[in-house]
Coordinates of C-alpha atoms and ligand atoms in Angstrom, one line a residue:
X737 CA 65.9 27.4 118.7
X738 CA 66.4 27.3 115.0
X739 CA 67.0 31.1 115.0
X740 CA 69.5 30.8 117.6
X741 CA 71.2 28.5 115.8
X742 CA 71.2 30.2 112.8
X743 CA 72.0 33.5 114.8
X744 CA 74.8 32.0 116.5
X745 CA 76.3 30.3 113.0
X746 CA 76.2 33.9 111.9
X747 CA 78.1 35.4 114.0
X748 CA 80.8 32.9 114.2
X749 CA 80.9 34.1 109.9
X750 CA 80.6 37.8 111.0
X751 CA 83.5 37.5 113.9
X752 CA 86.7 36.8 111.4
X753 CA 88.3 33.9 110.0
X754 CA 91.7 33.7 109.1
X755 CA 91.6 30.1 107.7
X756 CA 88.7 30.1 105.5
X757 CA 89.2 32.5 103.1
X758 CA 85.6 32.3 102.8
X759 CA 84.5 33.7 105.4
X760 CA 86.3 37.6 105.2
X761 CA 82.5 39.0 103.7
X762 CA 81.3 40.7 107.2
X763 CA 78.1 41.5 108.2
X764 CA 78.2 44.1 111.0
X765 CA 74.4 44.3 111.5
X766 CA 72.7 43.1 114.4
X767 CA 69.3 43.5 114.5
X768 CA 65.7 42.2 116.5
X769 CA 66.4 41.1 120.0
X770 CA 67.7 37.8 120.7
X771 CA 65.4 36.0 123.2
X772 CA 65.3 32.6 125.0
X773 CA 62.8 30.5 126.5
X774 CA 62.5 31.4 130.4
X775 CA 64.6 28.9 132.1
X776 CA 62.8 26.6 134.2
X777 CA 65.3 26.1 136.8
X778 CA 65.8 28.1 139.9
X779 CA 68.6 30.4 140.2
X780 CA 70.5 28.2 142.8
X781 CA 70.1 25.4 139.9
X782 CA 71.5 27.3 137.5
X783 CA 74.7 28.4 139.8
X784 CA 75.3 24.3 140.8
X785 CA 75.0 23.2 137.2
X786 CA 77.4 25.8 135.6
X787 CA 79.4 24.8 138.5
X788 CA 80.2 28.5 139.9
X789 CA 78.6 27.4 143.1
X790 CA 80.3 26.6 145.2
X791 CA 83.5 26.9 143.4
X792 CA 83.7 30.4 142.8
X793 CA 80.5 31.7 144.7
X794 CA 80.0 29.4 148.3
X795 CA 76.1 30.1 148.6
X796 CA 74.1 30.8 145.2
X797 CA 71.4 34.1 144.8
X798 CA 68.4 33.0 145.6
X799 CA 66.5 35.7 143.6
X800 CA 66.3 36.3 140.1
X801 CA 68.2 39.3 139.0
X802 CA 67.2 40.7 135.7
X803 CA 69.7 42.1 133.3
X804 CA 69.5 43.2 129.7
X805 CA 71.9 43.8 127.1
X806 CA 70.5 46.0 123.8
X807 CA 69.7 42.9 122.0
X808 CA 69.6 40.4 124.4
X809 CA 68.6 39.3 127.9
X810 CA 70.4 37.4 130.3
X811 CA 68.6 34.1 131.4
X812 CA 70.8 31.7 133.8
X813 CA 73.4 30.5 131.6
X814 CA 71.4 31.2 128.1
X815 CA 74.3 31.8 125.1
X816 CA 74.5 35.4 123.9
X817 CA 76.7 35.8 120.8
X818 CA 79.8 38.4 121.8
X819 CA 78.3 41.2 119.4
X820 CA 75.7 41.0 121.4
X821 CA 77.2 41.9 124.8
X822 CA 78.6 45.7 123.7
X823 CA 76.1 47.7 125.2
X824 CA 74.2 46.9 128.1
X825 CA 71.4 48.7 129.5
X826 CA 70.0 47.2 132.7
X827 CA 69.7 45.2 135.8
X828 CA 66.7 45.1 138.2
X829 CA 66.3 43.7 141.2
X830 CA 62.4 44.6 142.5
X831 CA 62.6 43.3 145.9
X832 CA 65.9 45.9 147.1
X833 CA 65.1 47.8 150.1
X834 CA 64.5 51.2 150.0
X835 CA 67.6 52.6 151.8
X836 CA 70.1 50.2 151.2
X837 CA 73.3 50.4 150.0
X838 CA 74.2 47.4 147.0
X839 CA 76.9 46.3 145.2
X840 CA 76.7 44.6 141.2
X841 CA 79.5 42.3 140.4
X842 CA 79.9 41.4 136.9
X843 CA 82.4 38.6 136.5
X844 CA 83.7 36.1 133.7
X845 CA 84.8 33.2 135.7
X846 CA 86.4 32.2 132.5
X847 CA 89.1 35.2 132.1
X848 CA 92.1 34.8 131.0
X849 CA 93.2 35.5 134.8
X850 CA 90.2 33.2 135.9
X851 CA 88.0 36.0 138.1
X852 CA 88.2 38.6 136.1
X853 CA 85.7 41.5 136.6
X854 CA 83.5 43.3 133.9
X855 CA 82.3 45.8 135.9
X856 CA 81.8 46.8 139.3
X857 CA 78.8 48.8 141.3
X858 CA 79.3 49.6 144.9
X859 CA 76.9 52.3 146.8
X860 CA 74.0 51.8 144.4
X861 CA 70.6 53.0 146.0
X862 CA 68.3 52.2 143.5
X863 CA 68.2 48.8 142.7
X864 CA 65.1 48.5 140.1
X865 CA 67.1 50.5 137.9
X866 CA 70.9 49.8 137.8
X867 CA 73.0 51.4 134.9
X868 CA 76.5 51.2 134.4
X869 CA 76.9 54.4 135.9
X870 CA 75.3 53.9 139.1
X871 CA 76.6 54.2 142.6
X872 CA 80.4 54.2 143.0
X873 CA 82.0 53.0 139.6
X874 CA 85.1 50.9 140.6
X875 CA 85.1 49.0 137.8
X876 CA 84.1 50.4 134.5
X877 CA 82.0 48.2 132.3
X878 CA 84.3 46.7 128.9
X879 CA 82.3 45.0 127.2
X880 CA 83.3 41.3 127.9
X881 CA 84.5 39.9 124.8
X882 CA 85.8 36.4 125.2
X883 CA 89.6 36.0 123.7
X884 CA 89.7 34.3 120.4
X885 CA 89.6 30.4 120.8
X886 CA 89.2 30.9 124.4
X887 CA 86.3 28.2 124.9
X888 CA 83.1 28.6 126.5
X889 CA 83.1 31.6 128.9
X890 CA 80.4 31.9 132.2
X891 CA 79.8 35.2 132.8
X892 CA 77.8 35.9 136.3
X893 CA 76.5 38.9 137.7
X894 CA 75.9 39.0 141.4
X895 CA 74.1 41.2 143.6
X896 CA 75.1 42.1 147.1
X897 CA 73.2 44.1 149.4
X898 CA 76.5 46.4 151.9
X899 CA 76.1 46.6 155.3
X900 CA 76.2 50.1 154.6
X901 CA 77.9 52.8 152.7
X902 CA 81.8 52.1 151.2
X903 CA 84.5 53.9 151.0
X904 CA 85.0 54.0 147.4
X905 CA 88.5 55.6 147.7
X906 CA 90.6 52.8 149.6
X907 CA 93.1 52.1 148.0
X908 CA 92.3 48.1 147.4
X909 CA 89.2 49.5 145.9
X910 CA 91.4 51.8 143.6
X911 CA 93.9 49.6 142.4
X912 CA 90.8 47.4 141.6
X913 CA 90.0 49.6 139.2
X914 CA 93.4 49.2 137.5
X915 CA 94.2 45.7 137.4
X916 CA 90.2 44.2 137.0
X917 CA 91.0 40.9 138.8
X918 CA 89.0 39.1 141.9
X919 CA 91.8 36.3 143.1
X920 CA 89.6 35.2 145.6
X921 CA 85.8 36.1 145.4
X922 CA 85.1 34.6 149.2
X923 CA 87.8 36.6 150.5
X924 CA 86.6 39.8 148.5
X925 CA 83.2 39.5 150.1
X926 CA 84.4 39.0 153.4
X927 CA 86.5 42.3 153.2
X928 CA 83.8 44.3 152.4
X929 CA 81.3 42.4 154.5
X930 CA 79.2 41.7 151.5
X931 CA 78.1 38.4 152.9
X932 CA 76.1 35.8 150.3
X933 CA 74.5 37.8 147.0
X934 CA 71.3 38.5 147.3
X935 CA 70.2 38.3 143.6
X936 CA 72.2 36.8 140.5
X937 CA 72.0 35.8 136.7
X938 CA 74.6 34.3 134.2
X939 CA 74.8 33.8 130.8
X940 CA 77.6 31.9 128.5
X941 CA 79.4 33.2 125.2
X942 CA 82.4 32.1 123.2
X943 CA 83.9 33.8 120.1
X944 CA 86.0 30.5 117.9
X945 CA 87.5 30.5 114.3
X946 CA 85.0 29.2 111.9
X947 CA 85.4 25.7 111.0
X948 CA 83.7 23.2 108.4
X949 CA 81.1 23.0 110.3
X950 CA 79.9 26.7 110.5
X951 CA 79.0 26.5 106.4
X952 CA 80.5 29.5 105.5
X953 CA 82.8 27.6 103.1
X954 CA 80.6 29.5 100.0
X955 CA 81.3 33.1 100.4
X956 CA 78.0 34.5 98.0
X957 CA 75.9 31.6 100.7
X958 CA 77.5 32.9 103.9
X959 CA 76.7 37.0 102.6
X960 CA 73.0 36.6 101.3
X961 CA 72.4 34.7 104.7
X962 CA 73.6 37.6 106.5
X963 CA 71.9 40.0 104.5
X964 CA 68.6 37.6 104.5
X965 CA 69.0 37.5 108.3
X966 CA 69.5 41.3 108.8
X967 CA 66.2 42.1 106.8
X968 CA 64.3 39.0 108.3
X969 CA 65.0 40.3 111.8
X970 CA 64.2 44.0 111.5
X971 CA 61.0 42.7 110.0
X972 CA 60.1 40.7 113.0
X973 CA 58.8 42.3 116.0
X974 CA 60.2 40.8 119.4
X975 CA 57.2 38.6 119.7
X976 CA 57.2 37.2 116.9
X977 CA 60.6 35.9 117.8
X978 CA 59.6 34.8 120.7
X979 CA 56.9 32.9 119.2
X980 CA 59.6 31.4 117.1
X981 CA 57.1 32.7 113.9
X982 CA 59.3 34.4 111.6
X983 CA 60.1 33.4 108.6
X984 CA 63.5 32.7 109.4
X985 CA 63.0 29.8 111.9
X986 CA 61.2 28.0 109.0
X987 CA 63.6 28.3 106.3
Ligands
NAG211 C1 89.7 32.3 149.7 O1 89.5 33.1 150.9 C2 88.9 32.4 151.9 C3 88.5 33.4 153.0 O2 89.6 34.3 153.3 C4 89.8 31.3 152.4 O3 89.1 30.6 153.5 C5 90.0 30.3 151.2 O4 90.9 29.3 151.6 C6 90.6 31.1 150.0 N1 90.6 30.2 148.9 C7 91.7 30.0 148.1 C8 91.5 29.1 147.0 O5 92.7 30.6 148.4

């Protein structure tokens, strides 16, 4: 947890301040993969309590949905600093059937235009192995970096298993691509007979001007942390972070 912390303090030093002169040193590094406990609630749990079901989504994923970023892995509603949202790799869902047709909806429910999408998947066949160029690309990933003082942002992704194939060309589909925004996510499903998602995950992030409280007021402190950091973390293998035995957490 202490690494988290730590982690997350960082990058709110790394990510710009225009008040605290202090804090213009940038580290750019990110480095060892940012892991959290496995959360112990259930998936429908974790949709109530972030309060996207039934708000935004009626009737919550049952299933598990993984999904990794390069440095970090999604774990219903888990905080992953903004840096570390720039490149993600996958999302696996084990139990897909063999010749169906899915759809991956990656949404901040938190966008400036409330439903705003981060990418979207339609047609995909192979569901143990999504990448952001899989299926039908309506919606090409951007990574989803939260505006500047925006608050706390919920970012789900959602898994929907098509009745069968979509025409990716319509033109609701294309203009979609244009302007990136889901008014109504009930209505959306229903249009494209998508019915309840199958499998989900979320996560939360927020990028926010340093403050007194991030201790970045001593420039020389706020730079050897980063560059103590940096090296402490390429030192540590993932398990060791896990394990919460580096040298950072005890320092
Ligand atoms: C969203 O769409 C559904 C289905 O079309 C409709 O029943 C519901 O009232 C809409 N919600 C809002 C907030 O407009």
């Amino acid at each position: 947890m202490e690494l988290l912390v730590y982690v997350l303090l960082l990058t709110q030093a790394v990510l710009g301040n225009t008040k605290l002169d202090s804090c213009d040193e940038e580290c750019t590094c990110i480095s060892g993969i940012l892991k959290t406990e496995k959360s112990c609630t259930s998936v429908e749990e974790a949709f109530r309590n972030f309060n996207i079901t039934p708000d935004y989504v009626q009737v919550a994923p049952k299933d598990f949905l993984e999904a990794d970023f390069g440095t970090a892995t999604v774990n219903l509603g888990n905080f992953i600093p903004p840096l570390r949202l720039v490149d993600p790799k996958t999302v696996s869902y084990h139990k897909g059937k063999k010749h169906g047709y899915y759809t991956l909806l990656d949404i901040d429910f938190d966008g400036e235009s409330n439903v705003k999408v981060i990418d979207l998947l339609m047609n995909i066949r192979d569901v143990e192995k999504v990448v952001p160029t899989s299926g039908d690309v309506i919606v090409l990933f951007t990574p989803p970096l939260p505006a500047l003082g925006s608050g706390v942002h919920r970012h789900g992704k959602l898994l929907y298993e098509q009745k069968g194939p979509i025409d990716a060309n319509q033109l609701d589909l294309l203009k979609l691509s244009r302007y990136p925004v889901i008014p109504n996510l009930t209505k959306f499903t229903k249009t494209y007979h998508l019915g309840n998602p199958v499998a989900g995950n979320l996560y939360t992030t927020e990028l926010r001007r340093c403050d007194s409280s991030d201790k970045c007021l001593d420039k020389d402190d706020s730079v050897k942390q980063c560059e103590r950091l940096c090296k402490i973390l390429s030192n540590c293998n993932n398990d060791q972070i896990d394990q919460m035995q580096c040298d950072a957490v005890d320092k």
